[in-house]
XYZ file of C-alpha atoms in Angstrom:
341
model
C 68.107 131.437 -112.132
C 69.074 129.618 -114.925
C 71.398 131.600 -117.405
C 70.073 130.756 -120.875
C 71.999 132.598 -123.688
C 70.312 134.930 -125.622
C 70.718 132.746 -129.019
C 68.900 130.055 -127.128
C 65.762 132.006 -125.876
C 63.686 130.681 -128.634
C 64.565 127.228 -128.253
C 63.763 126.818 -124.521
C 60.496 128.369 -125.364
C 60.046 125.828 -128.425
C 61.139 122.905 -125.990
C 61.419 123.971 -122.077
C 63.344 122.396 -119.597
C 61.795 120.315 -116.647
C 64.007 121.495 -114.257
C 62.666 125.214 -114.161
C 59.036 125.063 -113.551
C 59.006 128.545 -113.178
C 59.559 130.947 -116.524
C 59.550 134.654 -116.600
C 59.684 136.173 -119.935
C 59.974 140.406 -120.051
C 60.923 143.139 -121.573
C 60.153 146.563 -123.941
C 59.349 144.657 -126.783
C 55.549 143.414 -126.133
C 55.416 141.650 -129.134
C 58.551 139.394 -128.510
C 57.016 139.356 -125.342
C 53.764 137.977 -126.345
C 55.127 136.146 -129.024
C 57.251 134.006 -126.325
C 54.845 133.461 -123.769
C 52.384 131.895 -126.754
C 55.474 129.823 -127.876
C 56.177 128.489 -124.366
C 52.959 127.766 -123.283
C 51.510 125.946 -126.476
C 54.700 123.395 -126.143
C 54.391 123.050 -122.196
C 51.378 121.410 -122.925
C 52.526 119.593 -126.065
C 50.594 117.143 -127.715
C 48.568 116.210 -124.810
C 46.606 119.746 -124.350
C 43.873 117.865 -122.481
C 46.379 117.124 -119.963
C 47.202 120.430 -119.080
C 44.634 123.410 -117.792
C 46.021 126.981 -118.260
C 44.677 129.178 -115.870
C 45.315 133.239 -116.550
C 45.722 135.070 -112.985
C 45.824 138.539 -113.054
C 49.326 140.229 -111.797
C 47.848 143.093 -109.916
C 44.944 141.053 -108.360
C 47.768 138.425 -107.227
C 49.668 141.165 -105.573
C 46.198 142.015 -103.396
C 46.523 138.369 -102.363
C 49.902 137.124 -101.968
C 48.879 133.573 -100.948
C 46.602 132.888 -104.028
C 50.065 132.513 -106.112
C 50.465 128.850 -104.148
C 47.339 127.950 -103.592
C 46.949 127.953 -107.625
C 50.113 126.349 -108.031
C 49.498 123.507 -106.155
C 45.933 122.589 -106.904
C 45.256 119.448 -108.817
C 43.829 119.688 -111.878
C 39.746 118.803 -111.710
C 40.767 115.652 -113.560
C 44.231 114.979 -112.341
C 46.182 117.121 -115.040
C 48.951 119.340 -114.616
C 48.175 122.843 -114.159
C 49.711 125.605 -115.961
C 49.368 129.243 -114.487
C 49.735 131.990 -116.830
C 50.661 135.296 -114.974
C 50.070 138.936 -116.486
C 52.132 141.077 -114.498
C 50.858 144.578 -114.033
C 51.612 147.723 -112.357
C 51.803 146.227 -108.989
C 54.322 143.853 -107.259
C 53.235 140.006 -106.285
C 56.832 139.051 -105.550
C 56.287 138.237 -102.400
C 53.420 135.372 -102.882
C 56.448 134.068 -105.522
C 59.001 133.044 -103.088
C 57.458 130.203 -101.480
C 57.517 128.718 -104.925
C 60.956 129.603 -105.865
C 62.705 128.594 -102.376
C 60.727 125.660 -101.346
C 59.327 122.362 -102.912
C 59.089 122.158 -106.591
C 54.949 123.539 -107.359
C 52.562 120.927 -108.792
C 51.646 123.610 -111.393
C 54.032 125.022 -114.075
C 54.136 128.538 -113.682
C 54.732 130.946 -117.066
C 54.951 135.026 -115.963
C 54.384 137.791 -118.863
C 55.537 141.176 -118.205
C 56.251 144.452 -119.811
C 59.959 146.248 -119.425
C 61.573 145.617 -115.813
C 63.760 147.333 -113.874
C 66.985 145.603 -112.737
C 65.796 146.133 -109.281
C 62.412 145.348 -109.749
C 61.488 142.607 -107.053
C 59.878 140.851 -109.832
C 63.017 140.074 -111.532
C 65.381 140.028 -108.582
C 63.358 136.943 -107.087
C 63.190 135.471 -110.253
C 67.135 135.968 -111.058
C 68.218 134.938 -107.502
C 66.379 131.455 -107.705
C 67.547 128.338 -109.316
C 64.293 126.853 -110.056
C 63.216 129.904 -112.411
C 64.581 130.821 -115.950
C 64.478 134.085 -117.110
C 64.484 135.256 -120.895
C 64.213 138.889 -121.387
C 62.765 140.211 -124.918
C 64.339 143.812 -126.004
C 63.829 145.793 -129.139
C 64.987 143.738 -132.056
C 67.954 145.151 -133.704
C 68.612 144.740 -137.802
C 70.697 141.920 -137.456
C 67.283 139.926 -135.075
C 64.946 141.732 -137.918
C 66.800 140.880 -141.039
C 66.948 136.996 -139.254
C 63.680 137.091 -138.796
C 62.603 137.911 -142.702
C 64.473 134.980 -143.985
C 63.123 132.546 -141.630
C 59.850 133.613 -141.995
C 60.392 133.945 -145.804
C 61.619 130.577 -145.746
C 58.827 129.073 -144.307
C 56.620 130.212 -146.586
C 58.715 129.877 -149.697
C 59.060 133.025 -150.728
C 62.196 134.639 -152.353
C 63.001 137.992 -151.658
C 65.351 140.669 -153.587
C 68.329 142.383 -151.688
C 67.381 145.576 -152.175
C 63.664 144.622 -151.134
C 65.235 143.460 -147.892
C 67.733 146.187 -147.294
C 64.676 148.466 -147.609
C 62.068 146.282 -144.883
C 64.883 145.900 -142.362
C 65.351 149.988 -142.840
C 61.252 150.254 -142.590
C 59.933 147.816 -139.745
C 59.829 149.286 -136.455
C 61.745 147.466 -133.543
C 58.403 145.474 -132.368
C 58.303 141.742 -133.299
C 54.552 141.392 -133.558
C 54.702 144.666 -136.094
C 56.864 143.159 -138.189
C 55.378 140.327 -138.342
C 52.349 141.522 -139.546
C 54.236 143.562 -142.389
C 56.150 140.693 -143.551
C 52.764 138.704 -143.287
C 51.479 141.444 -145.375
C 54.028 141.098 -148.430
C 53.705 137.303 -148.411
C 49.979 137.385 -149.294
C 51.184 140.475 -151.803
C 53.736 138.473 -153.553
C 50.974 135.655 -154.046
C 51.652 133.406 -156.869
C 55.125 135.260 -157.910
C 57.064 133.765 -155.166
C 59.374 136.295 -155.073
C 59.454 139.831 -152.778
C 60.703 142.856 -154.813
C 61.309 146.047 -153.877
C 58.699 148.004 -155.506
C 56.242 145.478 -153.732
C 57.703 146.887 -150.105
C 57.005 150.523 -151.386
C 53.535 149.403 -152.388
C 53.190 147.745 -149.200
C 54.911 148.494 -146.105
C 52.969 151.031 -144.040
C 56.133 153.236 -143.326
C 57.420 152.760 -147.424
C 56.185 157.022 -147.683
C 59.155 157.913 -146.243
C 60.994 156.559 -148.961
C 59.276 158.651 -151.739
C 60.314 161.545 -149.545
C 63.691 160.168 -149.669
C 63.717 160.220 -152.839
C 62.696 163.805 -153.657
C 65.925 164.910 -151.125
C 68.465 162.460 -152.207
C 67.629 163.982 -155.908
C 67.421 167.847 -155.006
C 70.789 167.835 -152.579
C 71.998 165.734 -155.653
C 71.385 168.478 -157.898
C 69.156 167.044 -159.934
C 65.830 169.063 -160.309
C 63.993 167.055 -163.172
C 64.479 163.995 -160.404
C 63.289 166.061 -157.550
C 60.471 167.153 -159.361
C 59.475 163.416 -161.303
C 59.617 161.980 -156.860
C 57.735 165.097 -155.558
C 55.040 164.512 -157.444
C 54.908 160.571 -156.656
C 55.355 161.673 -153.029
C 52.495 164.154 -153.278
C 50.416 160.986 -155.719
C 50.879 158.500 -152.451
C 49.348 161.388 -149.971
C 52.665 162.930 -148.275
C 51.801 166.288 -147.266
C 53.834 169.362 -148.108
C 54.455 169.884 -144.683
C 56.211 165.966 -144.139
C 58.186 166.959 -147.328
C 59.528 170.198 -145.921
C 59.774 168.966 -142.517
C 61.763 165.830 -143.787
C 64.033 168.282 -145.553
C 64.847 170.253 -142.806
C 65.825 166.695 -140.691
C 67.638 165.754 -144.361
C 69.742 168.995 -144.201
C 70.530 169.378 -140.384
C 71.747 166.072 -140.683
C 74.065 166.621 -143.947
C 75.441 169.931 -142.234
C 76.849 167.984 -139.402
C 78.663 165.148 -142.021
C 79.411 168.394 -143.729
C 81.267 169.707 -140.700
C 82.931 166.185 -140.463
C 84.082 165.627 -143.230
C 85.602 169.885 -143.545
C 87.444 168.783 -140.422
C 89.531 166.432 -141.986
C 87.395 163.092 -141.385
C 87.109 160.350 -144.230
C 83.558 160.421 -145.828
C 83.345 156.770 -146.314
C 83.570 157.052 -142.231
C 81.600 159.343 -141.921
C 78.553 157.796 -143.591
C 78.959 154.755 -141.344
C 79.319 156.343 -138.239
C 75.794 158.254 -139.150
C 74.294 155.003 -140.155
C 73.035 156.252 -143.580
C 71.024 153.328 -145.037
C 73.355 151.357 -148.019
C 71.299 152.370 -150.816
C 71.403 155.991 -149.990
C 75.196 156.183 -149.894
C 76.007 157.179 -153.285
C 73.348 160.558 -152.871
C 74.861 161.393 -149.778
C 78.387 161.302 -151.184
C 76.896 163.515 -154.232
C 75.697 165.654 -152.324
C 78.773 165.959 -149.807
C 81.216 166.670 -152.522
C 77.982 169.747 -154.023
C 77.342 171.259 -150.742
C 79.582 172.716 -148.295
C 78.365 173.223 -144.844
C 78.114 177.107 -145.462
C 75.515 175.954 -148.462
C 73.863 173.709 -146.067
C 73.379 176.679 -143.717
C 71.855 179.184 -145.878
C 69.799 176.002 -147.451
C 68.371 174.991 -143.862
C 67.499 178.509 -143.218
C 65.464 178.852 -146.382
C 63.888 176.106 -145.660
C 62.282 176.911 -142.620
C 60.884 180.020 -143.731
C 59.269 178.062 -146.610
C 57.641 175.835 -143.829
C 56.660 178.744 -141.858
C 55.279 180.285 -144.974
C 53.188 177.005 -146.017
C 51.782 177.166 -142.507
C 50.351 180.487 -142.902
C 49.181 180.055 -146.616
C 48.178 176.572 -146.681
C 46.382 176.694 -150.093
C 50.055 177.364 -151.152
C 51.487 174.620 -149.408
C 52.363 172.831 -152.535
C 53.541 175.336 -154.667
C 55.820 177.217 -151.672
C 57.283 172.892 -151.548
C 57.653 172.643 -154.957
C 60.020 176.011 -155.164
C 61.987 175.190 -151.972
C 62.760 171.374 -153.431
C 64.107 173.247 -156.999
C 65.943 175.670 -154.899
C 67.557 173.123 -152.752
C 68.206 170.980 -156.809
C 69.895 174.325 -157.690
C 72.126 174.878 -154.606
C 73.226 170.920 -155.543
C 73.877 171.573 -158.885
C 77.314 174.026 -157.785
C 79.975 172.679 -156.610
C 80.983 173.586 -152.774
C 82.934 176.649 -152.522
């Protein structure tokens, strides 16, 4: 196998090497995956597509014929082109019809394999890894650092401008699934339109995830103390379609999550440090700090356990839901607005 570093899997795809006829690109994120594989085999054949005949074989139907795998890789094109073999890998091993390709004489065909999350000890990827004529380029989740890369350069290309804060807020929204956040930043670009420019109300009005930040907003404002804010985001929450029950539910996640910073930072730890460690999104910082320095874990506590019986109680009177929501987020404002005892 061929060790490519991970800051060059894109480029081999974009321009492969000769040497390694045989490429086998895996991993949990499908999208990269797919995304890859696409890549790879549009510049395998190039500019001279005619050349080249791409024939899809089926993984699992491979591994009920382990001598197919040669046969198609060395058949001559009907009119004397190159051949290139597409594999879907399934649920079922065809390792073994690979190894005559790997170990012996370089295959007439060029062989790309597409496969979902493997195993280190999966025989697919320990024949693959052991042989020198095969690279290997595994796709995992993308991270925010692989997200937030992939924003500009998409951005770039289609010469769009984007604000900080709008981008802060995407990275924070997209899932960890290339092919989904393509399709959201695909999304905005049409949005922005003649503007040119991304802004953060435009991810809100956009981004199919962007409710939770309404929600967000109503908690950051009632652990801040601040009821006439809870109330002004509750409403927009309730405006965009959150239920009652995501806003209590969120609350009670919001909560058991400040109680254990609480603890934290009552044990001595710095709070700055503590909000790292915890990974609070950047532009939620200053309302968790707020709301540190209101509530005490003890207020947290009592707060958490109010809170569930308010969900428990909009369960069983669901024509109430909003208005049993509405007094638990003012109750919540007024346990903010005191300073921790």
């Amino acid at each position: 196998m061929v060790a490519i570093p991970r800051s060059d899997y894109d480029s081999f795809c974009e321009d492969p090497d000769p040497r390694y006829p045989i490429v086998l690109i895996y991993g949990p994120n499908r999208g990269l995956v797919s995304e890859r594989i696409d890549k790879l085999l549009k510049n395998v054949r190039g500019k001279s597509a005619d050349d080249f005949t791409v024939v899809t074989l089926d993984g699992d139907a491979l591994a009920s014929d382990p001598g197919r795998i040669s046969d198609e890789a060395n058949t001559i094109g009907l009119f004397g082109g190159r051949r290139v073999l597409h594999i879907r890998a399934g649920s079922r091993s065809f390792a073994d019809g690979l190894k005559p390709l790997l170990t012996g004489p370089t295959p007439e065909a060029f062989i790309a394999i597409e496969a979902g999350d493997l195993a280190k000890n999966s025989p697919l990827r320990t024949v693959c890894e052991a042989a020198k004529s095969a690279a290997v380029i595994p796709c995992y989740d993308d991270d925010a650092r692989t997200i937030a890369a992939l924003i500009d350069s998409s951005l770039l290309r289609a010469g769009i401008a984007m604000d900080r804060d709008a981008k802060e807020t995407l990275v924070s929204l997209v899932g960890s699934d290339r092919l989904s956040t393509r399709a959201e930043i695909e999304k905005l670009v049409f949005y922005a339109g003649e503007t040119k420019r991304i802004t953060l109300p435009d991810v809100r009005a956009v981004v199919a995830d962007a409710s939770g930040l309404a929600i967000d907003d109503v908690l950051d404002a009632a652990s801040a103390g601040d009821s006439k804010a809870a109330l002004r985001a509750l409403a927009a929450a309730r405006a965009e379609g959150t239920s009652p029950a995501s806003i209590l539910n969120a609350a009670i996640r919001h909560l058991s999550s400040l109680h254990r910073m609480s603890l934290q930072v009552e044990a001595g730890e710095d709070t700055e440090s503590v909000l790292k460690r915890n990974r609070v999104f950047w532009r939620r910082m200053d309302d968790h700090k707020r709301a540190l320095r209101r509530l005490g874990s003890r207020s947290l506590e009592n707060a958490l356990i109010a809170l569930g019986e308010a969900e428990l109680e909009s369960r069983r009177s669901s024509a109430l839901a909003d208005a049993i929501a509405e007094r638990a987020i003012l109750s919540l404002a007024e346990r903010g607005k005191r300073k921790a005892s």
